[in-house]
mmCIF file with all atom_site columns, C-alpha atoms in Angstrom:
data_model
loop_
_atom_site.group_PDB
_atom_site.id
_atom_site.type_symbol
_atom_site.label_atom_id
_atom_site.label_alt_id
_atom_site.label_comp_id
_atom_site.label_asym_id
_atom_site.label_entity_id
_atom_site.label_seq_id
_atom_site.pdbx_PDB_ins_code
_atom_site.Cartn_x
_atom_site.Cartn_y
_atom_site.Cartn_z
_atom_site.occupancy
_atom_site.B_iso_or_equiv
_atom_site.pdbx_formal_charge
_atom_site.auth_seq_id
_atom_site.auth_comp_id
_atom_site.auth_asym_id
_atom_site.auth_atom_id
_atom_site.pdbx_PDB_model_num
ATOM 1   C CA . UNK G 1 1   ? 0.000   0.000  0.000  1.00 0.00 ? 1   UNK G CA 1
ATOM 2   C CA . UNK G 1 2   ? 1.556   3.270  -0.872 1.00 0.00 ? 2   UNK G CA 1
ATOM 3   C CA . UNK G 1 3   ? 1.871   5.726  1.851  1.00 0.00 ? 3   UNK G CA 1
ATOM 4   C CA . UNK G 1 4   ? -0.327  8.396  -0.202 1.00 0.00 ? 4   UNK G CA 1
ATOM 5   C CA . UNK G 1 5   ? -3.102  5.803  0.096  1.00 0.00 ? 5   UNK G CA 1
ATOM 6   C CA . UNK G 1 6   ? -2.649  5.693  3.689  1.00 0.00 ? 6   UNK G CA 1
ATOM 7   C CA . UNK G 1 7   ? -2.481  9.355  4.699  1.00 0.00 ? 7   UNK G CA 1
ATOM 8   C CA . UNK G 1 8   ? -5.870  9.616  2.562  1.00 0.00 ? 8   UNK G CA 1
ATOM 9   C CA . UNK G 1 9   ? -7.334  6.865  4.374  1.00 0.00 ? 9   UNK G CA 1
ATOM 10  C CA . UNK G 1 10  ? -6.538  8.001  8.079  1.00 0.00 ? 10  UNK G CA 1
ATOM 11  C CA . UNK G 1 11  ? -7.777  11.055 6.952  1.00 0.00 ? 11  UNK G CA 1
ATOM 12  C CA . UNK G 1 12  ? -10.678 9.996  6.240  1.00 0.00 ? 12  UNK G CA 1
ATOM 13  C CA . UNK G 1 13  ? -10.829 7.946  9.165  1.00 0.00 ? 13  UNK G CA 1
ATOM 14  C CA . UNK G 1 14  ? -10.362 10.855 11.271 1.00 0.00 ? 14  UNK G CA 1
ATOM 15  C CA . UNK G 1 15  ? -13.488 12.914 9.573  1.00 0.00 ? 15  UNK G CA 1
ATOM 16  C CA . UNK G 1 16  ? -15.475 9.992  10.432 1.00 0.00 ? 16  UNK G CA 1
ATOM 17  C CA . UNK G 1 17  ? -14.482 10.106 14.063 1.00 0.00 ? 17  UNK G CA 1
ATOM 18  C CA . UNK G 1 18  ? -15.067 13.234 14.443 1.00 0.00 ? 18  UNK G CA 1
ATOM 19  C CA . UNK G 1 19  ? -18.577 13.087 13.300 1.00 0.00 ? 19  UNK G CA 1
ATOM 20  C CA . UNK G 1 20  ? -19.344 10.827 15.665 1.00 0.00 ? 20  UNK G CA 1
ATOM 21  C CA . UNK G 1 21  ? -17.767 12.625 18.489 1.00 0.00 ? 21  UNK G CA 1
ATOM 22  C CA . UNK G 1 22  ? -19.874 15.259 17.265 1.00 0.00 ? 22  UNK G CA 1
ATOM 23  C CA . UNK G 1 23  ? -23.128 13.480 17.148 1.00 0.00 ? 23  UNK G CA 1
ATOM 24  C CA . UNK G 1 24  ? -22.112 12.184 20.712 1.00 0.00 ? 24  UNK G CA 1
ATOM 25  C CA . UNK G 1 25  ? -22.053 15.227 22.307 1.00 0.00 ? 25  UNK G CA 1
ATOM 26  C CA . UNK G 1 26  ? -24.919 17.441 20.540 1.00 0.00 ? 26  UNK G CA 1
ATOM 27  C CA . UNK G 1 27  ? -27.296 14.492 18.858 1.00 0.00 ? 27  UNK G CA 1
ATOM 28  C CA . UNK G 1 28  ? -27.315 11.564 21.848 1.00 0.00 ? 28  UNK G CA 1
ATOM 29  C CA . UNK G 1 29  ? -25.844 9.682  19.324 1.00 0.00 ? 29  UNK G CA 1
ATOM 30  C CA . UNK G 1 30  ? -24.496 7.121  22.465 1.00 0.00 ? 30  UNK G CA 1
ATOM 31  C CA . UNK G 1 31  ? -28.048 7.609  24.161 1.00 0.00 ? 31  UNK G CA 1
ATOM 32  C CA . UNK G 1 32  ? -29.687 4.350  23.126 1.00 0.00 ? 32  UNK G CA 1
ATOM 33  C CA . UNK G 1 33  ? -31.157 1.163  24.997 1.00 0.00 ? 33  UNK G CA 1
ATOM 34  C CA . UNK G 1 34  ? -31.982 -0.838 22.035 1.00 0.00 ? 34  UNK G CA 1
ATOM 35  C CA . UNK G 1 35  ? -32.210 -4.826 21.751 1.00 0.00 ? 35  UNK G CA 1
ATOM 36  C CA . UNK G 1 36  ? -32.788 -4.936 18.372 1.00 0.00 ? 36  UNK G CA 1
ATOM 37  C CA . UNK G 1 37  ? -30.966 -3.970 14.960 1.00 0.00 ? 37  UNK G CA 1
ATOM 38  C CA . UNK G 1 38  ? -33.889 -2.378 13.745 1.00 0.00 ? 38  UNK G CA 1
ATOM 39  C CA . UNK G 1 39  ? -34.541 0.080  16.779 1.00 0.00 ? 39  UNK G CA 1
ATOM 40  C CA . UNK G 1 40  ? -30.268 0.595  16.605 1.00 0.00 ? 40  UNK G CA 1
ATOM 41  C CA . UNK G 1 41  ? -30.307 1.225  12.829 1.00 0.00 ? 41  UNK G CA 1
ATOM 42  C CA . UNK G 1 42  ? -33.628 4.115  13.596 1.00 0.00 ? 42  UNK G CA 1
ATOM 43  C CA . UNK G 1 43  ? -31.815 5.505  16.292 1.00 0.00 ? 43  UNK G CA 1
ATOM 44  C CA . UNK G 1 44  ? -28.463 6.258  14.412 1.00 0.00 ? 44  UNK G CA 1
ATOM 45  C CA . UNK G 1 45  ? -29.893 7.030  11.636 1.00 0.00 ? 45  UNK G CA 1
ATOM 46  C CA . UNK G 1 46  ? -32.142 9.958  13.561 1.00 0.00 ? 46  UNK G CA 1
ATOM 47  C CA . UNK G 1 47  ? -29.046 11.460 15.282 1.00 0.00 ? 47  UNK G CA 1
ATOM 48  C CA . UNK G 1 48  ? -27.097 11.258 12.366 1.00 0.00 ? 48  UNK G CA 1
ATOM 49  C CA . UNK G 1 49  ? -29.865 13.203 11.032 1.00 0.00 ? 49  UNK G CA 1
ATOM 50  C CA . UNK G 1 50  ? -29.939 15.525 13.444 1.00 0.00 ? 50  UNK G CA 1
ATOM 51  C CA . UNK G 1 51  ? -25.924 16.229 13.398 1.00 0.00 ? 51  UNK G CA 1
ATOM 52  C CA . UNK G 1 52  ? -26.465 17.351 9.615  1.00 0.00 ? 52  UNK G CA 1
ATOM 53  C CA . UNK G 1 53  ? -29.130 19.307 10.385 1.00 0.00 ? 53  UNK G CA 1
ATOM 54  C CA . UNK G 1 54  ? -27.362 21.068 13.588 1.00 0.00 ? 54  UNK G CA 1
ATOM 55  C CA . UNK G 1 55  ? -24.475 21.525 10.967 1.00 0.00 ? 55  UNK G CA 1
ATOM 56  C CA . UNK G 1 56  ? -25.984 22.963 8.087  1.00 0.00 ? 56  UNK G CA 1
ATOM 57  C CA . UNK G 1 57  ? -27.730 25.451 10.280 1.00 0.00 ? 57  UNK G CA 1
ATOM 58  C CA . UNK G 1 58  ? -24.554 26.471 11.607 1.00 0.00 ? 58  UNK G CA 1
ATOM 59  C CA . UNK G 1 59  ? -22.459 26.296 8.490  1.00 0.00 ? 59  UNK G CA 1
ATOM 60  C CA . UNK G 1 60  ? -25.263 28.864 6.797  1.00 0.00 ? 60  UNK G CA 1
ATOM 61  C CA . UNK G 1 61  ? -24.269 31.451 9.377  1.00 0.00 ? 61  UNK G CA 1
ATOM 62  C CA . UNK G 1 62  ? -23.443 35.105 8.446  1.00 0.00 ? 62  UNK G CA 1
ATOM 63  C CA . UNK G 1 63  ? -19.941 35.993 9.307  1.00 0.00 ? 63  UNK G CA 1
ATOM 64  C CA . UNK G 1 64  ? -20.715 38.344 12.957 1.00 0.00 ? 64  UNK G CA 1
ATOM 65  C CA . UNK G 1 65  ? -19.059 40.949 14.090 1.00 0.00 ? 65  UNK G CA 1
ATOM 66  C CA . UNK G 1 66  ? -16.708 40.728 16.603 1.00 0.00 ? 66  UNK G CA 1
ATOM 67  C CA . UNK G 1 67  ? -19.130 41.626 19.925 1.00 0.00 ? 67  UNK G CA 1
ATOM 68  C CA . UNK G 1 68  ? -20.692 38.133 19.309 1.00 0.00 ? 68  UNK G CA 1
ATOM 69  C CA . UNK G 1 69  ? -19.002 34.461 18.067 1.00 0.00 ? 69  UNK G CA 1
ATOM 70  C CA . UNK G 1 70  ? -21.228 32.791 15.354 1.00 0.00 ? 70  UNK G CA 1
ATOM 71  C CA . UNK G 1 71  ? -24.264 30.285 16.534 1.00 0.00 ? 71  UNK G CA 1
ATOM 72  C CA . UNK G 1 72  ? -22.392 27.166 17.093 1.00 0.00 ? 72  UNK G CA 1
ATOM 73  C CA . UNK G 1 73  ? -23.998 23.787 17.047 1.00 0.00 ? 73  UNK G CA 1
ATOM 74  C CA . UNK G 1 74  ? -24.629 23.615 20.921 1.00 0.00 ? 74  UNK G CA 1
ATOM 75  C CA . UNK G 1 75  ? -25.825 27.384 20.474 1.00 0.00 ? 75  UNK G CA 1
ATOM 76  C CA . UNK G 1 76  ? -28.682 25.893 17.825 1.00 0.00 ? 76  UNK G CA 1
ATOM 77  C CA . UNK G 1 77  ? -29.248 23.039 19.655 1.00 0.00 ? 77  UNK G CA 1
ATOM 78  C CA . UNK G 1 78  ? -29.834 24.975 22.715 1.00 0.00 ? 78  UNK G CA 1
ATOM 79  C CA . UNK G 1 79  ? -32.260 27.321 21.206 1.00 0.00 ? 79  UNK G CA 1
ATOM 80  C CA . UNK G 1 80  ? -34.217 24.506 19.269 1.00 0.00 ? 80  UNK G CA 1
ATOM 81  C CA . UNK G 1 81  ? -34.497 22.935 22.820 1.00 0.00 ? 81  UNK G CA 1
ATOM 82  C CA . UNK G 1 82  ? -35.847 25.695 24.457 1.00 0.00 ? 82  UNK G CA 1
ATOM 83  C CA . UNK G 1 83  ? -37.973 27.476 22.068 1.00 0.00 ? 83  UNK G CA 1
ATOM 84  C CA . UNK G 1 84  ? -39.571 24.163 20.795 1.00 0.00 ? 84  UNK G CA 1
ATOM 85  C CA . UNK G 1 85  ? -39.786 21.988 23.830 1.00 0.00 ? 85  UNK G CA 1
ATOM 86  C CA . UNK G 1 86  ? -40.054 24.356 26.938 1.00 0.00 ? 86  UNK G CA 1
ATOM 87  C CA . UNK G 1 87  ? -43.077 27.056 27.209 1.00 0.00 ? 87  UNK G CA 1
ATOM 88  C CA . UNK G 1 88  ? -41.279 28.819 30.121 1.00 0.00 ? 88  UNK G CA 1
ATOM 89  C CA . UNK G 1 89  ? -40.219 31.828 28.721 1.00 0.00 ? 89  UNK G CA 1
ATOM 90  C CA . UNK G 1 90  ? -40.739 34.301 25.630 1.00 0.00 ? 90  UNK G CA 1
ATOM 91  C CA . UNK G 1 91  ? -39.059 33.662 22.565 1.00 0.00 ? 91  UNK G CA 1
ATOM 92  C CA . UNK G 1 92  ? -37.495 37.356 22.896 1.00 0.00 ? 92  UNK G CA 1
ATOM 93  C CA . UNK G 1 93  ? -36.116 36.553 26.211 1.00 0.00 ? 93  UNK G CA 1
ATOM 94  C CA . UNK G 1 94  ? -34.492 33.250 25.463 1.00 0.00 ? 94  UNK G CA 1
ATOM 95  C CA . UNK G 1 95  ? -33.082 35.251 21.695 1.00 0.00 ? 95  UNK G CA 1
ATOM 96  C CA . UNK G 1 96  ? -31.872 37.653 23.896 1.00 0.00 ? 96  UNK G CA 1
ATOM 97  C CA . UNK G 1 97  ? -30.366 35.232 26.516 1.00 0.00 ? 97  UNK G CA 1
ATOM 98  C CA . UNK G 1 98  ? -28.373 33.686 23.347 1.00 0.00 ? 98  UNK G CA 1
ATOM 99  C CA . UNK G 1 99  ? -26.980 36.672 22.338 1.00 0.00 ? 99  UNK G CA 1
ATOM 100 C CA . UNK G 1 100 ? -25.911 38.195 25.676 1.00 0.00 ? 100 UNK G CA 1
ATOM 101 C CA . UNK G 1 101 ? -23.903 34.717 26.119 1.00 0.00 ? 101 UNK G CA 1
ATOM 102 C CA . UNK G 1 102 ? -22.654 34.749 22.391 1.00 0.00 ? 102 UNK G CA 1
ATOM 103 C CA . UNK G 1 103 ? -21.470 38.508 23.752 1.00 0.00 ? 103 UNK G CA 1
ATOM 104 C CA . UNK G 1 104 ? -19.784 37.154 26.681 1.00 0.00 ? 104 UNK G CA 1
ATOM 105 C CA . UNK G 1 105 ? -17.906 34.155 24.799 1.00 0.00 ? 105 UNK G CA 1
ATOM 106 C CA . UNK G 1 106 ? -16.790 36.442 22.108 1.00 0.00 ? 106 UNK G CA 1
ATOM 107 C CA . UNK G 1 107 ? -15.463 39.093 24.807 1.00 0.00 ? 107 UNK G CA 1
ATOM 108 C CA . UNK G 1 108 ? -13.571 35.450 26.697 1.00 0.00 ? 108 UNK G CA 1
ATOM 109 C CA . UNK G 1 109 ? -12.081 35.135 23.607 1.00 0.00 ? 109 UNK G CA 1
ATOM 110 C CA . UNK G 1 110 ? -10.755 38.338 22.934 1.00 0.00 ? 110 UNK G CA 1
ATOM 111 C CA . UNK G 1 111 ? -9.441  39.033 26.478 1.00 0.00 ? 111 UNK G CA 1
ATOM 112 C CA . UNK G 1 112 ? -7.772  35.388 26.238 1.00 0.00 ? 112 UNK G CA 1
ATOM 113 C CA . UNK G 1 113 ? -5.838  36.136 23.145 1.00 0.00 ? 113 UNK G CA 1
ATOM 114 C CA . UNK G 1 114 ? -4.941  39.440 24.278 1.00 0.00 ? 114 UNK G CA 1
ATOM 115 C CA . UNK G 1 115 ? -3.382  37.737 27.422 1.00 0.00 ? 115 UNK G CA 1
ATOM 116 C CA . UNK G 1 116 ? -1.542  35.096 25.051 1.00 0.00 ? 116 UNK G CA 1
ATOM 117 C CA . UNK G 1 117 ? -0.346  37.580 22.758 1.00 0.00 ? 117 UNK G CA 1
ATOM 118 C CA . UNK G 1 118 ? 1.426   39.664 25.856 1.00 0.00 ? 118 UNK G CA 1
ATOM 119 C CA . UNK G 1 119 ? 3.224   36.193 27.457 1.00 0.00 ? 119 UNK G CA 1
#
């Protein structure tokens, strides 16, 4: 096997894992009590599902400005959560909630690169 062939295939390896670290953490991906293949195969396929939808949402972003980071994936899934399944507060207040704390990451960020850039 030529080492080109390799390096492709760990690569590709590695995008797979990391779909499936990412469906994991923001789809329940390893959430399942199944006994059968065809509740296993439903249940992977609907988190997979919901990964690529969590991702396409997020990849159609605008560019923001820099008071406030992008919606990330937990971001989206956070709001979907709350403004779908809860009926506990306004939909202004929890928008509003999202963007104070998009606000707050983005000014994390800045202050921590300003600290690395002065070490």
């Amino acid at each position: 096997m030529p080492l080109t062939a390799l390096v492709k295939i760990a690569g590709v390896r590695w995008a797979v894992e990391e779909s499936f670290q990412a469906a994991k953490g923001q789809a329940g991906l390893d959430h399942y009590q199944v006994r059968g293949w065809t509740a296993w195969h439903r249940h992977i396929t609907l988190a997979m599902l919901a990964l690529a939808f969590l991702a396409a949402i997020a990849a159609t972003q605008r560019p923001c400005d820099e008071e406030h980071i992008a919606l990330t994936m937990p971001e989206i899934r956070r709001l979907l959560a709350v403004l779908i399944l809860t009926r506990y507060s306004t939909t202004r207040h929890v928008l509003h909630w999202s963007q104070w704390r998009r606000h707050h990451q983005a000014t994390a960020r800045r202050c921590h690169y300003q600290r690395r850039s002065q070490s």
